[in-house]
mmCIF file of C-alpha atoms in Angstrom:
data_model
loop_
_atom_site.group_PDB
_atom_site.id
_atom_site.type_symbol
_atom_site.label_atom_id
_atom_site.label_comp_id
_atom_site.label_asym_id
_atom_site.label_seq_id
_atom_site.Cartn_x
_atom_site.Cartn_y
_atom_site.Cartn_z
ATOM 1 C CA UNK A 30 0.027 -0.003 -0.003
ATOM 2 C CA UNK A 31 2.697 2.410 0.957
ATOM 3 C CA UNK A 32 4.580 1.935 -2.258
ATOM 4 C CA UNK A 33 1.303 2.340 -4.142
ATOM 5 C CA UNK A 34 0.918 5.808 -2.575
ATOM 6 C CA UNK A 35 4.454 6.672 -3.560
ATOM 7 C CA UNK A 36 3.912 5.530 -7.025
ATOM 8 C CA UNK A 37 0.779 7.751 -7.151
ATOM 9 C CA UNK A 38 2.580 10.785 -5.720
ATOM 10 C CA UNK A 39 5.590 10.119 -8.106
ATOM 11 C CA UNK A 40 3.114 10.360 -10.932
ATOM 12 C CA UNK A 41 1.674 13.494 -9.712
ATOM 13 C CA UNK A 42 5.142 15.051 -9.582
ATOM 14 C CA UNK A 43 6.139 13.777 -12.955
ATOM 15 C CA UNK A 44 2.969 15.190 -14.562
ATOM 16 C CA UNK A 45 2.761 18.429 -12.593
ATOM 17 C CA UNK A 46 3.631 21.643 -14.383
ATOM 18 C CA UNK A 47 7.007 23.181 -13.537
ATOM 19 C CA UNK A 48 6.635 25.078 -10.187
ATOM 20 C CA UNK A 49 3.778 23.005 -9.054
ATOM 21 C CA UNK A 50 6.109 20.001 -8.514
ATOM 22 C CA UNK A 51 8.479 22.139 -6.374
ATOM 23 C CA UNK A 52 5.311 23.518 -4.513
ATOM 24 C CA UNK A 53 4.142 20.007 -3.714
ATOM 25 C CA UNK A 54 7.648 18.725 -2.646
ATOM 26 C CA UNK A 55 8.016 21.762 -0.329
ATOM 27 C CA UNK A 56 4.552 21.561 1.117
ATOM 28 C CA UNK A 57 5.060 17.846 2.062
ATOM 29 C CA UNK A 58 8.623 18.265 3.308
ATOM 30 C CA UNK A 59 9.686 17.664 6.885
ATOM 31 C CA UNK A 60 12.168 20.731 6.809
ATOM 32 C CA UNK A 61 12.163 23.097 9.721
ATOM 33 C CA UNK A 62 9.734 25.499 8.169
ATOM 34 C CA UNK A 63 7.059 22.800 7.567
ATOM 35 C CA UNK A 64 7.605 21.174 10.962
ATOM 36 C CA UNK A 65 7.270 24.451 12.769
ATOM 37 C CA UNK A 66 3.872 25.238 10.835
ATOM 38 C CA UNK A 67 2.271 21.804 10.289
ATOM 39 C CA UNK A 68 4.342 19.196 12.325
ATOM 40 C CA UNK A 69 1.846 16.177 11.802
ATOM 41 C CA UNK A 70 1.445 16.909 8.157
ATOM 42 C CA UNK A 71 5.141 17.217 7.650
ATOM 43 C CA UNK A 72 6.133 14.138 9.402
ATOM 44 C CA UNK A 73 3.312 11.862 7.838
ATOM 45 C CA UNK A 74 3.358 13.589 4.369
ATOM 46 C CA UNK A 75 7.017 13.390 3.916
ATOM 47 C CA UNK A 76 6.923 9.609 4.100
ATOM 48 C CA UNK A 77 4.837 9.396 0.989
ATOM 49 C CA UNK A 78 6.800 11.348 -1.559
ATOM 50 C CA UNK A 79 10.256 10.912 -3.360
ATOM 51 C CA UNK A 80 11.979 13.801 -4.872
ATOM 52 C CA UNK A 81 12.732 12.085 -8.130
ATOM 53 C CA UNK A 82 9.991 10.093 -9.870
ATOM 54 C CA UNK A 83 12.558 8.344 -12.081
ATOM 55 C CA UNK A 84 13.872 6.576 -8.993
ATOM 56 C CA UNK A 85 10.542 4.920 -8.329
ATOM 57 C CA UNK A 86 11.767 1.535 -9.739
ATOM 58 C CA UNK A 87 14.901 1.674 -7.490
ATOM 59 C CA UNK A 88 12.603 2.396 -4.407
ATOM 60 C CA UNK A 89 10.392 -0.487 -5.479
ATOM 61 C CA UNK A 90 13.388 -2.762 -5.543
ATOM 62 C CA UNK A 91 14.549 -1.646 -2.125
ATOM 63 C CA UNK A 92 11.000 -2.064 -0.806
ATOM 64 C CA UNK A 93 11.053 -5.717 -1.983
ATOM 65 C CA UNK A 94 14.494 -6.386 -0.578
ATOM 66 C CA UNK A 95 14.196 -4.615 2.784
ATOM 67 C CA UNK A 96 10.731 -3.855 3.861
ATOM 68 C CA UNK A 97 9.002 -6.903 2.563
ATOM 69 C CA UNK A 98 11.169 -9.491 4.246
ATOM 70 C CA UNK A 99 10.950 -7.493 7.561
ATOM 71 C CA UNK A 100 7.238 -7.105 7.301
ATOM 72 C CA UNK A 101 6.731 -10.826 6.630
ATOM 73 C CA UNK A 102 8.906 -11.728 9.512
ATOM 74 C CA UNK A 103 7.954 -9.330 12.184
ATOM 75 C CA UNK A 104 4.331 -8.788 11.200
ATOM 76 C CA UNK A 105 2.930 -5.544 9.826
ATOM 77 C CA UNK A 106 2.334 -3.758 13.195
ATOM 78 C CA UNK A 107 5.928 -4.313 14.575
ATOM 79 C CA UNK A 108 7.591 -3.442 11.097
ATOM 80 C CA UNK A 109 5.393 -0.251 11.092
ATOM 81 C CA UNK A 110 6.526 0.576 14.551
ATOM 82 C CA UNK A 111 10.327 0.273 13.552
ATOM 83 C CA UNK A 112 9.832 2.242 10.257
ATOM 84 C CA UNK A 113 7.706 5.047 11.856
ATOM 85 C CA UNK A 114 9.896 5.423 14.922
ATOM 86 C CA UNK A 115 13.028 5.755 12.687
ATOM 87 C CA UNK A 116 11.221 8.157 10.136
ATOM 88 C CA UNK A 117 10.094 10.461 12.879
ATOM 89 C CA UNK A 118 13.104 10.281 15.237
ATOM 90 C CA UNK A 119 15.733 10.752 12.512
ATOM 91 C CA UNK A 120 13.695 13.631 10.979
ATOM 92 C CA UNK A 121 13.427 15.377 14.280
ATOM 93 C CA UNK A 122 17.027 14.798 15.375
ATOM 94 C CA UNK A 123 18.548 15.726 11.942
ATOM 95 C CA UNK A 124 16.305 18.932 11.746
ATOM 96 C CA UNK A 125 17.191 19.736 15.228
ATOM 97 C CA UNK A 126 20.883 19.747 14.200
ATOM 98 C CA UNK A 127 20.054 21.971 11.083
ATOM 99 C CA UNK A 128 18.241 24.407 13.500
ATOM 100 C CA UNK A 129 21.535 24.490 15.729
ATOM 101 C CA UNK A 130 23.683 24.968 12.761
ATOM 102 C CA UNK A 131 21.555 27.815 11.489
ATOM 103 C CA UNK A 132 21.537 29.390 15.045
ATOM 104 C CA UNK A 133 25.387 29.038 15.082
ATOM 105 C CA UNK A 134 25.596 30.625 11.697
ATOM 106 C CA UNK A 135 27.256 27.441 10.206
ATOM 107 C CA UNK A 136 24.709 27.138 7.487
ATOM 108 C CA UNK A 137 22.395 29.704 5.821
ATOM 109 C CA UNK A 138 18.870 30.325 7.012
ATOM 110 C CA UNK A 139 17.712 28.868 3.626
ATOM 111 C CA UNK A 140 18.390 25.396 5.081
ATOM 112 C CA UNK A 141 15.205 25.706 6.943
ATOM 113 C CA UNK A 142 13.352 25.482 3.601
ATOM 114 C CA UNK A 143 15.276 22.615 1.789
ATOM 115 C CA UNK A 144 13.041 19.696 0.626
ATOM 116 C CA UNK A 145 13.363 16.864 3.056
ATOM 117 C CA UNK A 146 11.124 14.033 1.977
ATOM 118 C CA UNK A 147 11.407 10.463 1.142
ATOM 119 C CA UNK A 148 11.247 6.898 2.478
ATOM 120 C CA UNK A 149 14.979 6.434 3.036
ATOM 121 C CA UNK A 150 14.933 6.584 6.752
ATOM 122 C CA UNK A 151 12.389 3.795 6.919
ATOM 123 C CA UNK A 152 14.438 1.773 4.532
ATOM 124 C CA UNK A 153 17.617 2.330 6.676
ATOM 125 C CA UNK A 154 15.658 1.133 9.842
ATOM 126 C CA UNK A 155 14.463 -1.927 7.982
ATOM 127 C CA UNK A 156 18.042 -2.646 6.858
ATOM 128 C CA UNK A 157 19.091 -2.421 10.475
ATOM 129 C CA UNK A 158 16.537 -4.811 12.056
ATOM 130 C CA UNK A 159 17.065 -7.180 8.997
ATOM 131 C CA UNK A 160 20.432 -7.945 10.592
ATOM 132 C CA UNK A 161 18.774 -10.205 13.132
ATOM 133 C CA UNK A 162 16.949 -12.010 10.527
ATOM 134 C CA UNK A 163 20.106 -13.498 8.985
ATOM 135 C CA UNK A 164 21.846 -16.535 10.382
ATOM 136 C CA UNK A 165 25.371 -16.386 11.697
ATOM 137 C CA UNK A 166 28.071 -15.829 10.427
ATOM 138 C CA UNK A 167 26.269 -14.046 7.489
ATOM 139 C CA UNK A 168 24.683 -11.657 9.990
ATOM 140 C CA UNK A 169 28.122 -10.200 10.800
ATOM 141 C CA UNK A 170 29.105 -9.641 7.169
ATOM 142 C CA UNK A 171 25.814 -8.055 6.403
ATOM 143 C CA UNK A 172 26.077 -5.828 9.532
ATOM 144 C CA UNK A 173 29.552 -4.631 8.349
ATOM 145 C CA UNK A 174 28.177 -3.927 4.971
ATOM 146 C CA UNK A 175 25.165 -1.876 6.095
ATOM 147 C CA UNK A 176 27.351 0.105 8.660
ATOM 148 C CA UNK A 177 29.818 0.942 5.961
ATOM 149 C CA UNK A 178 27.110 1.786 3.495
ATOM 150 C CA UNK A 179 25.478 4.358 5.830
ATOM 151 C CA UNK A 180 28.538 5.656 7.970
ATOM 152 C CA UNK A 181 30.966 6.158 5.118
ATOM 153 C CA UNK A 182 28.611 8.873 3.493
ATOM 154 C CA UNK A 183 28.019 10.514 7.073
ATOM 155 C CA UNK A 184 31.904 10.683 7.741
ATOM 156 C CA UNK A 185 32.885 11.835 4.168
ATOM 157 C CA UNK A 186 30.010 14.213 3.126
ATOM 158 C CA UNK A 187 28.567 15.315 6.466
ATOM 159 C CA UNK A 188 25.044 15.967 5.203
ATOM 160 C CA UNK A 189 22.067 16.214 7.280
ATOM 161 C CA UNK A 190 20.379 13.218 5.277
ATOM 162 C CA UNK A 191 23.342 11.149 5.994
ATOM 163 C CA UNK A 192 23.023 11.705 9.636
ATOM 164 C CA UNK A 193 19.367 10.739 9.344
ATOM 165 C CA UNK A 194 20.282 7.523 7.705
ATOM 166 C CA UNK A 195 22.801 6.614 10.281
ATOM 167 C CA UNK A 196 20.417 7.410 13.112
ATOM 168 C CA UNK A 197 17.653 5.293 11.345
ATOM 169 C CA UNK A 198 20.038 2.439 10.923
ATOM 170 C CA UNK A 199 20.877 2.599 14.784
ATOM 171 C CA UNK A 200 17.061 2.740 15.620
ATOM 172 C CA UNK A 201 16.576 -0.347 13.349
ATOM 173 C CA UNK A 202 19.351 -2.223 15.233
ATOM 174 C CA UNK A 203 18.033 -0.903 18.623
ATOM 175 C CA UNK A 204 14.770 -2.760 17.906
ATOM 176 C CA UNK A 205 16.372 -6.137 18.132
ATOM 177 C CA UNK A 206 13.978 -7.173 21.125
ATOM 178 C CA UNK A 207 11.253 -7.330 18.589
ATOM 179 C CA UNK A 208 13.139 -9.990 16.677
ATOM 180 C CA UNK A 209 13.634 -12.208 19.727
ATOM 181 C CA UNK A 210 11.581 -15.504 19.472
ATOM 182 C CA UNK A 211 11.196 -14.928 15.845
ATOM 183 C CA UNK A 212 12.311 -18.012 13.936
ATOM 184 C CA UNK A 213 14.941 -17.749 11.199
ATOM 185 C CA UNK A 214 13.980 -19.328 7.946
ATOM 186 C CA UNK A 215 15.512 -22.616 7.487
ATOM 187 C CA UNK A 216 17.830 -22.961 4.430
ATOM 188 C CA UNK A 217 15.851 -24.635 1.647
ATOM 189 C CA UNK A 218 12.585 -24.137 3.310
ATOM 190 C CA UNK A 219 11.089 -22.883 0.039
ATOM 191 C CA UNK A 220 10.003 -19.317 0.937
ATOM 192 C CA UNK A 221 8.978 -16.880 3.513
ATOM 193 C CA UNK A 222 6.690 -17.762 6.466
#
C-alpha cells in the first residue's frame, strides 16, 4: 500500500507543471519551516513522496529487498513501529541539528526550507533490523556492509540526510528485542513464513 501511494505521488510530480512540482515537494517536506507550521502533516506527508519520480523503480526494488522481508518476518504492526519510529526520530534529530547549525551561523537560514522528503529513513531502519533475520556468520558480514554503507557517507560528506540515515540504521538495530523469539527461515524451506 505504501509503495502504491508513493507511485501515485511520483506520478503527480512527474505530470505536474514546472513550479507546481516544487510547491508539492516543499509543502510535503519535513524541513524546519514545515515542521514548525504543520508538524503532523510534515512528518506523515514526507513519508509518501520521493523527490525524483525516475527513481521509483529503485525504491520498489529496495522495498522488496528490505521492507517486505522484515514485514513478513515481524508482522505489519511491528514493522510499522520500527519504520515510523525511525522516520520520525531521524527527521526530528537531523532537523534539530540543522536548526542548531543555523543558530550557530554554520549554514544559511535557507536550510530551513530545503526539501526533506522520502522513504529512505524507513528503509535504513528496515536494513538495521534485518540484521537479526540473518543466520550467523552471514549476519556479521551483512552488518559490516550496512554500517559501511550508511556511515561512510556520513563521515565523508557530513550531510543532514546522511545523519538521518545513520540514526535510522541505529534505531533499526536497537529494535532487536522485537526480533527475539522470531524463528529464522531454514535454508531450503522454500520461501517466507
